[in-house]
Coordinates of C-alpha atoms in Angstrom, one line a residue:
Q1446 CA -16.7 15.2 -26.0
V1447 CA -14.7 11.6 -24.8
Q1448 CA -16.1 8.7 -23.0
V1449 CA -14.0 6.7 -20.9
V1450 CA -14.7 2.9 -19.6
E1451 CA -12.3 0.9 -17.6
S1452 CA -12.3 -2.9 -17.1
G1453 CA -10.1 -5.7 -15.7
G1454 CA -10.4 -5.1 -11.8
G1455 CA -10.6 -7.8 -9.3
L1456 CA -9.6 -9.9 -6.5
V1457 CA -6.1 -11.1 -6.6
P1458 CA -3.5 -12.3 -3.9
A1459 CA -0.7 -10.5 -2.9
G1460 CA 2.3 -11.0 -5.4
G1461 CA -0.3 -11.6 -8.0
S1462 CA -0.9 -9.6 -11.3
L1463 CA -3.8 -7.9 -13.1
R1464 CA -4.2 -5.9 -16.2
L1465 CA -6.5 -3.1 -16.4
S1466 CA -7.9 -1.6 -19.9
C1467 CA -9.3 1.5 -20.6
V1468 CA -11.2 1.9 -23.8
A1469 CA -11.8 5.8 -24.9
T1470 CA -14.6 6.4 -27.5
G1471 CA -14.7 9.8 -29.0
R1472 CA -12.8 12.0 -31.6
M1473 CA -8.9 12.1 -32.1
F1474 CA -7.7 9.5 -29.1
S1475 CA -4.6 9.6 -30.4
M1476 CA -4.3 13.5 -29.3
Y1477 CA -5.0 12.8 -25.3
P1478 CA -2.3 12.0 -23.0
M1479 CA -4.0 9.2 -20.9
G1480 CA -3.6 8.7 -17.0
W1481 CA -4.4 6.1 -14.6
F1482 CA -5.3 7.2 -11.1
R1483 CA -6.5 5.2 -7.7
Q1484 CA -8.8 6.2 -4.8
A1485 CA -8.6 4.3 -1.6
A1486 CA -11.4 4.6 0.9
G1487 CA -11.0 7.8 2.8
K1488 CA -8.3 8.9 0.6
Q1489 CA -7.6 11.7 -2.2
R1490 CA -7.3 10.2 -5.6
E1491 CA -3.6 9.7 -6.4
F1492 CA -1.7 9.7 -9.6
V1493 CA -0.3 6.2 -10.8
A1494 CA 1.0 6.6 -14.2
V1495 CA 0.7 8.4 -17.2
I1496 CA 1.2 8.1 -21.0
S1497 CA 1.7 10.7 -23.8
D1498 CA -0.6 11.0 -27.2
R1499 CA 2.0 9.4 -29.3
G1500 CA 3.1 6.5 -26.4
D1501 CA 6.9 8.0 -26.3
R1502 CA 6.8 9.3 -22.9
L1503 CA 5.7 7.7 -19.4
D1504 CA 5.8 8.3 -16.0
Y1505 CA 4.7 6.6 -12.9
G1506 CA 4.0 7.4 -9.1
D1507 CA 6.7 6.5 -6.7
S1508 CA 4.8 3.8 -4.9
V1509 CA 4.5 1.7 -8.5
K1510 CA 7.5 2.4 -10.1
G1511 CA 9.3 -0.9 -11.4
R1512 CA 5.7 -2.9 -10.6
F1513 CA 3.2 -1.1 -13.0
T1514 CA 3.6 -0.6 -16.8
I1515 CA 1.2 1.9 -18.7
S1516 CA 0.8 1.1 -22.4
R1517 CA -1.5 2.6 -25.3
D1518 CA -3.0 1.1 -28.4
N1519 CA -4.2 4.3 -30.6
V1520 CA -5.6 1.7 -33.4
K1521 CA -8.0 0.4 -30.8
N1522 CA -8.2 3.4 -28.6
T1523 CA -7.1 1.6 -25.6
V1524 CA -4.9 2.2 -22.7
F1525 CA -3.5 -0.6 -20.3
L1526 CA -2.0 -0.8 -16.9
Q1527 CA -0.1 -3.9 -16.3
M1528 CA -0.1 -4.5 -12.5
N1529 CA 2.5 -7.0 -11.3
S1530 CA 3.7 -7.7 -7.6
L1531 CA 0.3 -6.3 -6.1
K1532 CA 0.5 -5.3 -2.6
P1533 CA -2.3 -4.9 -0.3
E1534 CA -1.6 -1.3 -0.3
D1535 CA -2.6 -1.0 -3.7
S1536 CA -6.1 -1.7 -3.1
A1537 CA -8.3 0.8 -4.7
V1538 CA -10.6 2.0 -7.3
Y1539 CA -8.7 2.6 -10.4
Y1540 CA -9.8 5.7 -12.7
C1541 CA -8.6 6.1 -16.5
G1542 CA -8.4 9.7 -17.6
A1543 CA -8.1 11.6 -20.7
A1544 CA -6.2 14.6 -20.2
Y1545 CA -5.7 18.1 -22.2
T1546 CA -3.3 18.0 -24.7
S1547 CA -0.1 19.7 -23.1
P1548 CA 3.7 19.4 -23.4
W1549 CA 4.1 18.0 -20.0
L1550 CA 2.9 14.4 -18.8
P1551 CA -0.2 15.5 -16.6
K1552 CA 0.0 14.4 -13.3
R1553 CA -2.8 16.2 -11.7
T1554 CA -6.8 15.3 -11.5
R1555 CA -7.6 18.7 -13.0
D1556 CA -5.7 18.2 -16.0
Y1557 CA -8.2 15.4 -16.5
P1558 CA -11.7 16.6 -18.0
Y1559 CA -12.6 12.9 -18.9
W1560 CA -12.8 10.1 -16.1
G1561 CA -14.2 6.6 -16.4
Q1562 CA -16.6 4.9 -13.5
G1563 CA -13.5 3.4 -12.1
T1564 CA -13.0 -0.5 -11.5
Q1565 CA -12.2 -1.8 -8.2
V1566 CA -8.8 -3.7 -7.4
T1567 CA -8.5 -5.6 -4.1
V1568 CA -5.1 -7.1 -3.2
S1569 CA -5.6 -9.7 -0.3
S1570 CA -3.0 -10.3 2.1

């Protein structure tokens, strides 16, 4: 069983930055690919970024490429999402998830059995 807790959300002006953190407790954190998704009001949950279990492979959603960076610290069981050049359309609840082990980078919500409660990010125009 893995428990996931996000933090770091808040209100930021357009063009600003935020760093989200996600702490996962449980066994063998370093075996799980970890991902970030977001869900705006009235919309489906959207893939944002994913990092492999060892941190050597990354992928991003098209809307955040070049602005967001995902990283992980397997000693501290923590995944980070550095968000720069934020736009109002980035406003959403951001969720961190732990995925099933797989040879590819998981980018579908159904690949993630463990989720946090989410953290709100609001970007003002």
